[in-house]
Structures are given as C-alpha cells and as structure tokens.
Amino acid sequence: MKWLVPWHPVGEDSGQVGGMEQELKRELSADHPLFGLPVKALARRQDCDDVLFALQDGTGRVAVVHLTWTRNPPERPPWPHTTLFPSLENWAAKGMYADTEEFCE
C-alpha cells in the first residue's frame, strides 16, 4: 500500500497500534457497530484524530474512526464517528485519495 498524506502507517514496534486499539475499545458503547469486533490499527491521519482500523472478522472491511480520546465511552453512537469501507482498496480509492486532495488544497 502506498500511503498518501495526510495518512501514515502506524508501526507495531512503536506502541501506537496497541494504544489506538485500546482507546477504541474504551470509546465504544454496546450500540456502536464496531463493539465487540476484533480490530487492528493500520494508519493514522496526521491532521486529526482519525485512525484506520482493519476489522479482523474475516470480511476484509476497514473503518475510519475519529477517536475522541475521552476516558469514558459516549452515551450513544455516533461517537466515535465511524465510516466503514468494504475493503482497504475501496478505502484507498474513495477515502484516502479524497483526504489527500482536501489536505493539499
């Protein structure tokens, strides 16, 4: 995968991956569509708190989640705001390229 600004991969050895995954778990309420699903952090957007997660449920889906970095889960969705994509390739075509265009304007 060729990452385009403002997206950058998160390195597993940096400790960022586990920290982002733990933060997501803290923020999810039982009503959130990602609640209870195993995820892996893949990338982070440099200009905001958006994180790209791969859903480890066998579907190939990915999700862009805007982490709030609050100590308690919100009372109900939509927080943390989440956009699901059917695949990493679909996200690259419809999400990352649009984000790059917006960022570079």
Short mmCIF file of C-alpha atoms in Angstrom, two decimals:
data_model
loop_
_atom_site.label_atom_id
_atom_site.label_comp_id
_atom_site.label_asym_id
_atom_site.label_seq_id
_atom_site.Cartn_x
_atom_site.Cartn_y
_atom_site.Cartn_z
CA MET A 1 0.00 0.00 0.00
CA LYS A 2 1.31 3.41 -0.93
CA TRP A 3 0.22 5.81 1.81
CA LEU A 4 -0.59 9.37 0.82
CA VAL A 5 -0.54 12.40 3.10
CA PRO A 6 -2.21 13.02 5.45
CA TRP A 7 -2.27 9.26 6.18
CA HIS A 8 0.70 7.45 7.71
CA PRO A 9 1.05 3.79 8.71
CA VAL A 10 1.40 3.05 12.40
CA GLY A 11 4.32 0.87 13.33
CA GLU A 12 3.67 -2.12 15.57
CA ASP A 13 7.01 -1.64 17.29
CA SER A 14 6.19 1.95 18.25
CA GLY A 15 3.43 1.01 20.69
CA GLN A 16 0.96 3.15 18.75
CA VAL A 17 -1.01 0.19 17.43
CA GLY A 18 -1.90 -1.20 20.84
CA GLY A 19 -2.63 2.25 22.22
CA MET A 20 -5.07 3.09 19.44
CA GLU A 21 -6.78 -0.28 19.68
CA GLN A 22 -7.20 0.10 23.45
CA GLU A 23 -8.54 3.63 23.03
CA LEU A 24 -11.11 2.42 20.51
CA LYS A 25 -12.28 -0.28 22.93
CA ARG A 26 -12.63 2.32 25.71
CA GLU A 27 -14.74 4.58 23.50
CA LEU A 28 -17.17 2.02 22.08
CA SER A 29 -20.60 1.63 23.62
CA ALA A 30 -22.62 -1.57 23.17
CA ASP A 31 -24.71 0.16 20.46
CA HIS A 32 -21.72 1.03 18.26
CA PRO A 33 -21.32 -1.05 15.05
CA LEU A 34 -17.71 -1.93 15.96
CA PHE A 35 -18.47 -3.01 19.52
CA GLY A 36 -17.06 -6.47 20.19
CA LEU A 37 -15.28 -6.78 16.83
CA PRO A 38 -11.55 -7.51 16.78
CA VAL A 39 -9.62 -4.73 15.02
CA LYS A 40 -6.07 -3.81 14.09
CA ALA A 41 -4.86 -0.23 13.72
CA LEU A 42 -3.28 0.33 10.30
CA ALA A 43 -2.79 4.08 9.85
CA ARG A 44 -3.39 7.47 11.38
CA ARG A 45 -4.27 10.78 9.81
CA GLN A 46 -1.71 13.44 10.73
CA ASP A 47 -4.09 16.40 10.87
CA CYS A 48 -6.85 14.99 13.08
CA ASP A 49 -7.71 12.03 15.31
CA ASP A 50 -8.84 9.70 12.51
CA VAL A 51 -7.46 6.17 12.65
CA LEU A 52 -7.85 3.45 10.02
CA PHE A 53 -8.66 0.05 11.52
CA ALA A 54 -8.83 -3.32 9.76
CA LEU A 55 -11.74 -5.39 11.04
CA GLN A 56 -10.38 -8.82 11.92
CA ASP A 57 -13.70 -10.58 11.36
CA GLY A 58 -12.91 -12.22 8.02
CA THR A 59 -14.83 -9.68 5.91
CA GLY A 60 -11.88 -7.61 4.71
CA ARG A 61 -13.64 -4.43 5.83
CA VAL A 62 -11.85 -1.39 7.20
CA ALA A 63 -13.14 1.50 9.26
CA VAL A 64 -12.04 5.09 9.68
CA VAL A 65 -12.77 6.07 13.27
CA HIS A 66 -12.49 9.56 14.73
CA LEU A 67 -11.24 8.82 18.23
CA THR A 68 -12.37 11.28 20.87
CA TRP A 69 -9.68 10.44 23.46
CA THR A 70 -12.16 10.73 26.32
CA ARG A 71 -11.91 8.46 29.34
CA ASN A 72 -15.47 7.16 29.15
CA PRO A 73 -17.48 5.85 26.21
CA PRO A 74 -20.03 8.29 24.85
CA GLU A 75 -23.62 7.67 25.87
CA ARG A 76 -24.56 6.51 22.39
CA PRO A 77 -23.33 6.38 18.79
CA PRO A 78 -22.42 8.09 16.51
CA TRP A 79 -19.33 8.69 18.65
CA PRO A 80 -16.76 7.79 17.92
CA HIS A 81 -17.74 8.71 14.36
CA THR A 82 -17.05 5.73 12.10
CA THR A 83 -17.09 5.20 8.34
CA LEU A 84 -16.98 1.60 7.11
CA PHE A 85 -15.47 0.54 3.77
CA PRO A 86 -15.79 -2.92 2.18
CA SER A 87 -12.03 -3.25 1.66
CA LEU A 88 -8.68 -1.50 2.05
CA GLU A 89 -8.62 -0.94 -1.70
CA ASN A 90 -12.06 0.68 -1.61
CA TRP A 91 -10.96 2.96 1.23
CA ALA A 92 -7.82 3.96 -0.72
CA ALA A 93 -9.89 4.85 -3.79
CA LYS A 94 -12.78 6.58 -2.02
CA GLY A 95 -11.27 7.75 1.25
CA MET A 96 -7.52 8.26 1.14
CA TYR A 97 -7.41 9.96 -2.26
CA ALA A 98 -10.21 12.36 -1.28
CA ASP A 99 -8.47 13.11 2.02
CA THR A 100 -5.21 13.82 0.18
CA GLU A 101 -6.94 16.17 -2.24
CA GLU A 102 -8.61 18.04 0.62
CA PHE A 103 -5.40 18.18 2.66
CA CYS A 104 -3.31 19.55 -0.22
CA GLU A 105 -5.75 22.32 -1.20
#
